[in-house]
Amino acid sequence: MQNMVKKAVIPAAGIGTRMLPGTKAQPKEMLVIVDKPVIQYVIEEAVQSGITDILIIISEGKEVLREHFSKDQVLEDLLKRKGKTAELEEIIKLTSLCNIQFEYQHEQKGLGDAILCAEKFVGNDPFAVLLGDTIIESPQPLTGLLALDYEKTKSPVVALQQVDLSIAHRYGVFVGEKIGERFYKATQLVEKPLKDNIPSNLVFSGRYVFTPDIFGHLRKTAPGVNDEIQLTDAMRSLMTERDLYGHLFDGVRHDVGNKLDFIKTNITLGLKREDIGKELGDWIRTLS
Ligand code: UTP
C-alpha cells in the first residue's frame, strides 16, 4: 500500500501483569503465536500498510525485542551450513523489513506516556500507532486503511470493533455519529467506563493514526484510570480542537496480552496454516 503515513510507533514497554508469571522475564510482545512473536505480526502489518520507519517503545529488560530484529551472523552461518534455506530466508527477511528504532519508556506510566516517548521520532509527520500486543486479522492491512482515511480527512482516526455491551467496560469506548458505511465522527470517548454506564458498544482496537498535535494534549494529560496517563483522555482533549474519526474494521482483533485470547489466537492462526492446520483441526475434533 502507498500512502502519506510512513511512520509508526509501537508501544511495547508495558509490564504485562495479566500474563504473569509468563511475562516476568519474557516480554508479552515476544510471546510466540504458532512460530512468530506477536510483535513480528504487528510489524508485518505496518510494512504491508506502507510504513517505512518504526519506533518501538520498550522498557529496561525488554532488549530481546531489539535482538529479534538484529542481524545474527552466527545463526545465519549455521543455517547456511546445515542447508536450511527456508529458515535462513526468514531470518534474513527479519532484519530487512523496514527501518526499526527503539526508545525507552523508563517508568510504566501508561499508554499515553509511552506514545509521548515518540515525540522526537514523529517530528511534524502524521503517524500510526499499533499496540505491540495486538494482532489484527483483516482482508486488508488495517493500518493502511486508517492511513487512507487520514488522507481523505486530514484528521486523526482510530480503528473500532463492536463488542458485547457486557464487556465494553474493559476497553476505551467510542461514541459517535455514523457518517459512512463503516465510518464515524466521534462525539465522546471514555476509557474503561463503569459497568452500569456504558455509552456505546464501539471500542478501540489497538490501531490509530494521529497528527503530531496529539503530543501537546498528551503532555497536559493527568493520570486517569488505573493512575496511568491514558491515550483516550488526550484524544478527548484533542477533540476540543479538531474532528476525530472512527473506522469500524472488518476483521478480528487478537489481544494476546490476556490468557484466553493468547490461546485462542494460537489456535485460530494455527488452523489457517498450511503446515499444521489440518492436523490441528483433526486433533481439536477429538477433544470433547
Ligand atoms: P496494556 O494496556 O495491555 O498494558 O498495554 P500492560 O501494562 O502491558 O498489560 P497488563 O494490563 O498489565 O496486563 C497495551 C500496549 O501498550 C504498551 C504495552 O506494552 C502493550 O503493548 N504499554 C502499556 C506501554 O508501552 N507502556 C505502558 O506504560 C503501558
mmCIF file of C-alpha atoms and ligand atoms in Angstrom, residues 11-19 28-29 57 62 105 107-111 114 131-133 228 257, ligand 1:
data_model
loop_
_atom_site.group_PDB
_atom_site.id
_atom_site.type_symbol
_atom_site.label_atom_id
_atom_site.label_comp_id
_atom_site.label_asym_id
_atom_site.label_seq_id
_atom_site.Cartn_x
_atom_site.Cartn_y
_atom_site.Cartn_z
ATOM 1 C CA PRO A 11 4.292 0.795 22.376
ATOM 2 C CA ALA A 12 5.758 -2.366 23.898
ATOM 3 C CA ALA A 13 7.004 -1.200 27.284
ATOM 4 C CA GLY A 14 4.117 -2.423 29.457
ATOM 5 C CA ILE A 15 4.528 -4.810 32.370
ATOM 6 C CA GLY A 16 2.010 -7.379 31.156
ATOM 7 C CA THR A 17 0.583 -8.232 34.561
ATOM 8 C CA ARG A 18 -2.314 -10.206 33.065
ATOM 9 C CA MET A 19 0.104 -12.842 31.755
ATOM 10 C CA LYS A 28 4.402 -10.348 26.190
ATOM 11 C CA GLU A 29 5.133 -8.851 22.771
ATOM 12 C CA ILE A 57 8.915 1.792 22.775
ATOM 13 C CA LYS A 62 12.885 -5.899 27.135
ATOM 14 C CA GLN A 105 9.908 4.418 28.496
ATOM 15 C CA GLU A 107 8.514 4.241 34.072
ATOM 16 C CA GLN A 108 5.364 2.406 33.030
ATOM 17 C CA LYS A 109 3.017 5.344 33.380
ATOM 18 C CA GLY A 110 0.529 4.163 30.761
ATOM 19 C CA LEU A 111 -0.063 4.009 27.026
ATOM 20 C CA ALA A 114 4.585 5.550 26.114
ATOM 21 C CA LEU A 131 -0.248 -1.803 20.035
ATOM 22 C CA GLY A 132 2.581 -4.287 20.334
ATOM 23 C CA ASP A 133 0.423 -6.981 21.950
ATOM 24 C CA GLU A 228 -1.998 5.862 34.144
ATOM 25 C CA GLY A 257 -1.962 -9.873 26.427
HETATM 26 P P1 UTP B 1 -1.822 -2.814 28.163
HETATM 27 O O1 UTP B 1 -2.908 -1.883 28.390
HETATM 28 O O2 UTP B 1 -2.176 -4.203 27.801
HETATM 29 O O3 UTP B 1 -0.899 -2.759 29.477
HETATM 30 O O4 UTP B 1 -0.878 -2.215 27.046
HETATM 31 P P2 UTP B 1 0.199 -3.694 30.115
HETATM 32 O O5 UTP B 1 0.668 -2.977 31.326
HETATM 33 O O6 UTP B 1 1.299 -4.063 29.171
HETATM 34 O O7 UTP B 1 -0.565 -5.057 30.455
HETATM 35 P P3 UTP B 1 -1.362 -5.514 31.740
HETATM 36 O O8 UTP B 1 -2.694 -4.799 31.668
HETATM 37 O O9 UTP B 1 -0.546 -5.160 32.947
HETATM 38 O O10 UTP B 1 -1.506 -6.990 31.557
HETATM 39 C C1 UTP B 1 -1.153 -2.175 25.660
HETATM 40 C C2 UTP B 1 0.172 -1.930 24.930
HETATM 41 O O11 UTP B 1 0.774 -0.714 25.391
HETATM 42 C C3 UTP B 1 2.064 -0.962 25.930
HETATM 43 C C4 UTP B 1 2.102 -2.453 26.253
HETATM 44 O O12 UTP B 1 3.423 -2.965 26.194
HETATM 45 C C5 UTP B 1 1.170 -3.065 25.213
HETATM 46 O O13 UTP B 1 1.847 -3.422 24.021
HETATM 47 N N1 UTP B 1 2.308 -0.105 27.131
HETATM 48 C C6 UTP B 1 1.403 -0.086 28.164
HETATM 49 C C7 UTP B 1 3.446 0.658 27.204
HETATM 50 O O14 UTP B 1 4.280 0.650 26.261
HETATM 51 N N2 UTP B 1 3.683 1.403 28.326
HETATM 52 C C8 UTP B 1 2.814 1.449 29.377
HETATM 53 O O15 UTP B 1 3.084 2.168 30.367
HETATM 54 C C9 UTP B 1 1.642 0.676 29.283
#
